[in-house]
Short mmCIF file of C-alpha atoms and ligand atoms in Angstrom, two decimals:
data_model
loop_
_atom_site.label_atom_id
_atom_site.label_comp_id
_atom_site.label_asym_id
_atom_site.label_seq_id
_atom_site.Cartn_x
_atom_site.Cartn_y
_atom_site.Cartn_z
CA MET T 1 0.07 0.05 0.08
CA LEU T 2 0.98 3.68 -0.88
CA GLY T 3 -0.51 4.92 2.57
CA LYS T 4 -3.99 6.41 3.24
CA LEU T 5 -2.84 9.81 2.36
CA HIS T 6 -2.45 8.62 -1.25
CA GLY T 7 -5.48 6.70 -2.18
CA GLU T 8 -6.63 8.19 -4.85
CA ARG T 9 -3.14 8.01 -6.63
CA GLU T 10 -2.74 4.25 -5.65
CA VAL T 11 -6.18 3.49 -7.34
CA ARG T 12 -4.97 5.41 -10.59
CA LEU T 13 -1.85 3.35 -10.66
CA ARG T 14 -3.38 -0.06 -10.46
CA ARG T 15 -5.63 1.09 -13.49
CA VAL T 16 -2.82 1.14 -15.64
CA LEU T 17 0.13 -0.59 -14.03
CA PRO T 18 0.34 -4.23 -12.64
CA GLY T 19 -0.03 -4.38 -8.74
CA ILE T 20 3.63 -5.82 -8.53
CA GLU T 21 4.58 -2.83 -10.00
CA VAL T 22 2.87 -0.13 -8.19
CA ALA T 23 4.08 -1.77 -5.22
CA ALA T 24 7.79 -1.49 -6.16
CA LEU T 25 7.25 1.58 -7.17
CA ALA T 26 6.11 3.25 -3.25
CA PRO T 27 9.60 3.37 -1.75
CA THR T 28 10.74 5.85 -4.69
CA LEU T 29 7.28 7.72 -4.85
CA ALA T 30 7.70 8.28 -0.64
CA ARG T 31 11.33 9.72 -1.51
CA ILE T 32 10.30 12.05 -3.82
CA ASP T 33 7.46 13.22 -1.80
CA ALA T 34 10.12 13.84 1.18
CA LEU T 35 12.21 15.69 -1.36
CA LYS T 36 9.57 18.03 -2.57
CA ARG T 37 8.91 18.73 1.06
CA VAL T 38 12.76 19.87 1.79
CA ARG T 39 13.08 21.80 -1.04
CA ARG T 40 9.63 23.51 -1.27
CA ALA T 41 9.08 22.25 -4.95
CA ILE T 42 6.69 20.90 -6.93
CA ILE T 43 6.30 18.66 -9.99
CA LEU T 44 4.69 20.23 -13.21
CA ALA T 45 4.12 17.29 -15.51
CA HIS T 46 2.70 17.35 -19.43
CA ASN T 47 -0.29 14.82 -20.41
CA TYR T 48 2.63 12.64 -22.24
CA GLN T 49 4.84 11.67 -19.27
CA THR T 50 4.07 8.07 -18.04
CA PRO T 51 1.71 7.30 -15.36
CA ASP T 52 4.22 6.83 -12.46
CA ILE T 53 5.60 10.40 -13.07
CA PHE T 54 1.75 11.74 -13.94
CA HIS T 55 -0.17 9.90 -11.16
CA GLY T 56 2.43 9.05 -8.99
CA VAL T 57 4.21 12.60 -7.95
CA ALA T 58 3.15 15.22 -10.05
CA ASP T 59 1.17 18.13 -8.22
CA LEU T 60 0.14 19.72 -11.58
CA THR T 61 -0.82 17.97 -14.91
CA GLY T 62 -1.99 19.47 -18.20
CA ASP T 63 -1.25 20.65 -21.49
CA SER T 64 1.57 23.55 -22.57
CA LEU T 65 -0.68 25.92 -21.57
CA ALA T 66 -1.82 24.78 -18.34
CA LEU T 67 1.57 24.25 -17.61
CA ALA T 68 2.66 27.65 -18.40
CA ARG T 69 -0.11 29.12 -16.41
CA GLU T 70 0.44 26.97 -13.44
CA ALA T 71 4.21 27.99 -13.67
CA ALA T 72 2.94 31.85 -13.56
CA ARG T 73 0.94 31.10 -10.55
CA THR T 74 3.28 28.87 -8.14
CA ASP T 75 4.86 30.09 -4.82
CA ALA T 76 6.99 26.90 -4.51
CA ASP T 77 10.89 27.92 -4.84
CA VAL T 78 11.65 24.96 -7.38
CA ILE T 79 10.07 23.95 -10.22
CA VAL T 80 10.84 20.43 -11.48
CA LEU T 81 9.19 20.09 -14.98
CA CYS T 82 8.37 16.99 -16.00
CA GLY T 83 8.36 17.35 -20.08
CA VAL T 84 10.63 18.67 -22.39
CA HIS T 85 13.24 21.44 -22.71
CA PHE T 86 10.96 24.28 -24.09
CA MET T 87 8.32 23.65 -21.51
CA ALA T 88 11.30 24.04 -18.83
CA GLU T 89 12.31 27.26 -20.37
CA THR T 90 8.50 28.44 -20.46
CA ALA T 91 8.56 27.97 -16.99
CA LYS T 92 11.63 29.53 -15.93
CA LEU T 93 10.60 32.72 -18.22
CA LEU T 94 7.69 32.92 -15.87
CA ASN T 95 9.84 32.37 -12.98
CA PRO T 96 13.11 34.06 -13.22
CA GLY T 97 13.74 33.92 -9.67
CA LYS T 98 12.93 30.52 -8.94
CA THR T 99 14.98 27.29 -9.94
CA VAL T 100 13.53 25.45 -12.70
CA LEU T 101 14.64 22.00 -12.86
CA LEU T 102 14.38 19.56 -15.92
CA PRO T 103 15.69 16.06 -14.92
CA ASP T 104 17.32 15.61 -18.41
CA LEU T 105 18.63 18.26 -20.67
CA GLY T 106 18.36 15.64 -23.71
CA ALA T 107 14.60 16.02 -23.59
CA GLY T 108 14.01 17.93 -26.93
CA CYS T 109 11.24 18.53 -29.41
CA SER T 110 11.63 18.24 -33.18
CA LEU T 111 9.32 21.15 -33.56
CA ALA T 112 11.69 23.19 -31.37
CA SER T 113 14.68 22.16 -33.56
CA SER T 114 13.19 23.09 -36.71
CA ILE T 115 13.56 26.88 -36.69
CA THR T 116 16.35 28.97 -35.30
CA ALA T 117 16.02 32.91 -34.14
CA GLN T 118 17.75 33.64 -37.73
CA ASP T 119 15.22 31.87 -39.74
CA VAL T 120 12.60 34.05 -37.94
CA ARG T 121 14.70 37.29 -38.36
CA ARG T 122 14.68 35.71 -42.05
CA LEU T 123 11.14 35.63 -42.40
CA ARG T 124 10.72 38.91 -40.99
CA ALA T 125 12.77 40.59 -43.77
CA ALA T 126 10.90 38.72 -46.65
CA HIS T 127 7.42 39.79 -44.84
CA PRO T 128 7.97 43.24 -43.58
CA GLY T 129 5.40 44.67 -41.21
CA LEU T 130 3.70 41.18 -40.41
CA PRO T 131 3.77 40.36 -37.02
CA VAL T 132 5.45 36.61 -35.69
CA VAL T 133 3.43 34.10 -33.90
CA ALA T 134 5.24 31.43 -32.53
CA TYR T 135 4.09 28.23 -30.90
CA VAL T 136 5.58 27.57 -27.48
CA ASN T 137 7.51 24.68 -29.02
CA THR T 138 10.30 26.89 -29.73
CA SER T 139 13.39 27.76 -27.91
CA ALA T 140 13.69 31.02 -25.99
CA GLU T 141 15.92 32.29 -28.62
CA VAL T 142 13.09 31.83 -31.08
CA LYS T 143 10.49 33.50 -28.67
CA ALA T 144 12.55 36.32 -28.35
CA GLU T 145 12.13 37.23 -32.18
CA ALA T 146 8.36 36.91 -31.95
CA ASP T 147 5.53 39.07 -31.26
CA VAL T 148 3.50 36.75 -29.09
CA CYS T 149 3.51 32.73 -28.24
CA CYS T 150 0.95 30.37 -28.66
CA THR T 151 -0.42 26.88 -27.85
CA SER T 152 -2.28 24.30 -29.94
CA ALA T 153 -5.24 25.00 -27.53
CA ASN T 154 -5.19 28.91 -27.72
CA ALA T 155 -3.50 29.39 -31.28
CA VAL T 156 -6.70 30.86 -33.33
CA ALA T 157 -7.55 33.37 -30.49
CA VAL T 158 -4.09 34.65 -30.38
CA VAL T 159 -3.61 34.73 -34.09
CA GLU T 160 -6.81 36.83 -34.02
CA SER T 161 -5.72 38.90 -30.82
CA LEU T 162 -2.97 40.58 -33.48
CA GLY T 163 -6.03 42.42 -35.25
CA ALA T 164 -3.78 41.88 -38.59
CA PRO T 165 -4.75 40.70 -41.72
CA GLU T 166 -1.51 38.35 -42.20
CA VAL T 167 0.64 37.09 -40.16
CA ILE T 168 3.65 34.87 -39.65
CA PHE T 169 3.14 31.48 -37.82
CA VAL T 170 6.04 29.39 -36.75
CA PRO T 171 7.07 26.41 -36.69
CA ASP T 172 4.57 23.80 -37.09
CA ARG T 173 3.48 23.59 -40.63
CA TYR T 174 -0.02 21.31 -39.90
CA LEU T 175 -1.00 23.27 -36.54
CA GLY T 176 -0.62 26.44 -39.03
CA ARG T 177 -2.87 24.87 -41.77
CA HIS T 178 -5.40 23.75 -38.79
CA VAL T 179 -5.51 27.50 -37.65
CA ALA T 180 -5.73 28.74 -41.06
CA SER T 181 -8.89 26.88 -41.91
CA ARG T 182 -10.42 28.01 -38.65
CA THR T 183 -9.68 32.05 -39.07
CA PRO T 184 -10.14 34.79 -41.97
CA VAL T 185 -6.15 35.73 -40.79
CA ARG T 186 -3.92 34.50 -43.65
CA LEU T 187 -0.65 32.54 -42.15
CA VAL T 188 2.46 32.74 -43.77
CA LEU T 189 3.88 29.26 -42.76
CA TRP T 190 7.07 27.68 -42.06
CA GLU T 191 7.91 23.77 -42.97
CA GLY T 192 8.45 22.30 -39.42
CA SER T 193 6.86 19.23 -37.89
CA CYS T 194 6.47 16.81 -35.18
CA GLU T 195 8.13 13.98 -35.90
CA VAL T 196 5.42 12.18 -33.42
CA HIS T 197 2.15 13.04 -35.13
CA GLU T 198 3.12 13.33 -38.55
CA ARG T 199 3.55 9.39 -38.69
CA PHE T 200 -0.34 9.25 -38.21
CA THR T 201 -2.26 8.39 -41.42
CA ALA T 202 -5.86 8.93 -42.58
CA ARG T 203 -5.83 5.41 -44.02
CA GLU T 204 -5.20 4.18 -40.19
CA VAL T 205 -8.10 6.19 -38.98
CA ASP T 206 -9.97 4.24 -41.92
CA ALA T 207 -9.05 1.02 -40.72
CA LEU T 208 -9.77 1.63 -37.15
CA ARG T 209 -13.26 2.81 -38.00
CA GLU T 210 -13.69 -0.58 -39.97
CA THR T 211 -12.70 -2.50 -36.76
CA HIS T 212 -14.46 -0.65 -33.81
CA ALA T 213 -17.77 0.48 -34.93
CA GLY T 214 -18.77 3.98 -33.32
CA ILE T 215 -15.24 4.63 -32.06
CA ARG T 216 -14.50 8.57 -31.67
CA VAL T 217 -11.20 9.82 -33.10
CA LEU T 218 -9.69 12.59 -31.34
CA ALA T 219 -6.83 14.27 -33.07
CA HIS T 220 -3.81 16.82 -32.01
CA PRO T 221 -3.68 19.67 -34.48
CA GLU T 222 0.09 18.38 -35.32
CA CYS T 223 -1.26 15.74 -36.97
CA PRO T 224 -1.23 15.89 -41.05
CA PRO T 225 -4.43 17.63 -42.61
CA ASP T 226 -6.13 14.46 -43.99
CA VAL T 227 -5.88 12.98 -40.46
CA LEU T 228 -7.37 15.89 -38.94
CA GLU T 229 -9.95 15.99 -41.32
CA ALA T 230 -10.93 12.19 -40.53
CA ALA T 231 -11.23 12.94 -36.78
CA ASP T 232 -14.45 13.46 -35.05
CA HIS T 233 -12.59 16.32 -32.83
CA VAL T 234 -9.23 18.11 -33.04
CA GLY T 235 -7.86 19.60 -29.89
CA SER T 236 -4.67 19.94 -27.56
CA THR T 237 -4.26 17.26 -25.20
CA ALA T 238 -5.99 19.47 -22.60
CA ASP T 239 -8.83 19.64 -24.83
CA MET T 240 -9.44 16.02 -25.44
CA VAL T 241 -9.31 15.39 -22.00
CA ARG T 242 -12.34 17.64 -21.35
CA TYR T 243 -13.98 15.93 -24.47
CA LEU T 244 -13.83 12.52 -23.00
CA ARG T 245 -14.86 13.76 -19.70
CA ALA T 246 -18.00 15.37 -21.47
CA GLU T 247 -19.15 12.87 -23.83
CA MET T 248 -17.75 9.64 -22.12
CA PRO T 249 -17.70 7.74 -25.53
CA ARG T 250 -17.76 3.85 -24.95
CA GLN T 251 -14.41 3.29 -27.31
CA ALA T 252 -12.13 6.50 -28.51
CA VAL T 253 -8.66 6.68 -29.65
CA LEU T 254 -6.17 9.52 -28.96
CA LEU T 255 -4.08 10.51 -31.67
CA THR T 256 -0.95 11.65 -29.75
CA GLU T 257 1.88 10.50 -27.55
CA CYS T 258 1.09 6.84 -26.17
CA SER T 259 1.68 7.89 -22.41
CA MET T 260 -1.62 10.28 -23.01
CA SER T 261 -3.99 7.05 -23.46
CA ASP T 262 -2.59 5.51 -20.31
CA ASN T 263 -2.92 8.80 -17.92
CA VAL T 264 -6.52 9.16 -19.50
CA ALA T 265 -7.57 5.60 -18.85
CA ALA T 266 -6.03 5.67 -15.57
CA GLU T 267 -8.77 8.54 -14.62
CA LEU T 268 -11.42 7.35 -17.05
CA PRO T 269 -11.39 3.24 -16.80
CA GLN T 270 -15.28 3.67 -18.20
CA VAL T 271 -13.67 4.92 -21.62
CA GLU T 272 -12.07 1.76 -23.47
CA LEU T 273 -8.93 3.80 -25.23
CA VAL T 274 -7.93 1.95 -28.65
CA ARG T 275 -4.21 2.21 -29.56
CA PRO T 276 -2.50 3.02 -32.05
CA CYS T 277 -0.31 5.71 -30.59
CA ASN T 278 3.10 7.17 -31.38
CA LEU T 279 5.94 7.71 -28.41
CA CYS T 280 7.72 10.64 -28.07
CA PRO T 281 11.70 9.88 -27.47
CA HIS T 282 12.20 13.13 -25.75
CA MET T 283 9.09 12.76 -23.45
CA LYS T 284 10.66 9.80 -22.62
CA THR T 285 13.90 10.69 -21.50
CA ILE T 286 12.43 11.92 -18.33
CA THR T 287 11.89 8.94 -15.90
CA LEU T 288 10.96 8.60 -12.07
CA GLU T 289 14.63 8.06 -11.22
CA LYS T 290 15.75 10.91 -12.84
CA VAL T 291 12.69 13.23 -11.25
CA GLU T 292 14.59 12.04 -7.96
CA ARG T 293 17.99 12.69 -8.76
CA SER T 294 17.00 15.95 -9.82
CA LEU T 295 15.68 17.20 -6.49
CA LEU T 296 18.44 15.35 -4.57
CA GLU T 297 21.09 17.17 -6.68
CA MET T 298 19.15 20.38 -7.69
CA GLU T 299 19.90 19.63 -11.46
CA HIS T 300 19.42 20.35 -14.09
CA ARG T 301 19.19 24.19 -13.95
CA ILE T 302 17.33 26.29 -16.75
CA GLU T 303 18.86 29.57 -17.36
CA ILE T 304 18.05 31.70 -19.85
CA PRO T 305 20.55 34.68 -20.66
CA GLU T 306 19.25 38.58 -21.19
CA PRO T 307 18.25 40.04 -23.24
CA VAL T 308 16.81 36.89 -25.01
CA ALA T 309 14.99 35.92 -21.72
CA SER T 310 13.27 39.60 -21.35
CA ARG T 311 12.08 39.53 -25.18
CA ALA T 312 11.11 35.91 -24.71
CA ARG T 313 9.05 36.72 -21.49
CA ARG T 314 7.09 39.58 -23.30
CA ALA T 315 5.74 37.02 -25.98
CA VAL T 316 4.60 34.25 -23.47
CA GLU T 317 3.36 36.85 -21.16
CA ARG T 318 1.31 38.46 -24.18
CA MET T 319 -0.01 35.07 -24.83
CA LEU T 320 -1.37 34.68 -21.61
CA ASP T 321 -3.32 37.85 -21.32
CA VAL T 322 -5.57 36.44 -24.44
CA ARG T 323 -8.46 35.16 -23.39
P1 13P S 401 -0.17 20.19 -25.98
O1 13P S 401 -0.02 22.15 -25.56
O2 13P S 401 -1.52 19.95 -26.57
O3 13P S 401 -0.20 19.51 -24.57
O4 13P S 401 0.73 19.71 -27.07
C1 13P S 401 2.34 19.69 -26.67
C2 13P S 401 2.84 19.43 -27.45
O5 13P S 401 4.01 19.01 -27.35
C3 13P S 401 2.44 18.23 -28.55
O6 13P S 401 3.14 17.42 -29.09
FE1 SF4 S 402 7.77 17.83 -29.76
FE2 SF4 S 402 6.15 15.98 -30.94
FE3 SF4 S 402 7.45 15.31 -28.69
FE4 SF4 S 402 5.69 17.07 -28.77
S1 SF4 S 402 5.58 14.93 -29.63
S2 SF4 S 402 7.25 17.15 -27.49
S3 SF4 S 402 6.01 18.13 -30.51
S4 SF4 S 402 8.60 16.00 -30.55
#
């Protein structure tokens, strides 16, 4: 048993992990709990983190937007970001005086590495006067070149908040096309993509519908356009959870990263989640052992030099002001 205090956590973990594994996790979870108290730390975990982290030790969970909002709100001294590098950078931008730790510095993102600050400067030079919207899946240097950031949850609202007829939108071309289909604002796109979501195909969706009558298909907007067209619902990871909580379909498939389905299955056992899914190798570099080491050794600290930090912070804060 993990103890009375953690009853709900144990119930959720047992829904997705064998009992013997849950029992074996107990000492590590207890050590991490103790370390969090000593360090006055909170753990923020993205929806793609494995259930041992997501349901076992995270204080707050969610999509990129929710994690940014929570990071802006916390009064903890230390934030351990269980997610990828750009998420930890966003947390640091919003908390320049706090210690922000990423348990593995190698946790990158194919979208973030698809574009540099210089690429954005060139785009601006090629399209004079157009404002730049940068998806949060970018480095702080790229954010510093943008007017405003967005996530997949608020991209349309952010683009429209600029009041411009045309904007530069970087770096995800699929999210960009999806946004363009929902707003009269014209978008100049960059050719970046997510190595995880671009692997889903519309044929996969057709095959699923043939074998699972009535299945609800939810897709992340980083998937290719024909996949989005074949889906019943398109949304950010948090939006998928909201949809499932409200609709409670008998069967659903989440066209996104694999741990998302595990984490939702632990919360909503009534919904049968059919796979396929694709693993994000970057998200998977974060493990429970590394989370513990991170709190023990206070590593790896995220630092963002000035003036990049101030300029990037402005773009993130401007996003948080968009409702
Ligand atoms: P969300 O903001 O929807 O959680 O997406 C983040 C991400 O990295 C998707 O691949
Ligand atoms: Fe980046 Fe794609 Fe992984 Fe999300 S799933 S962190 S966009 S590589």
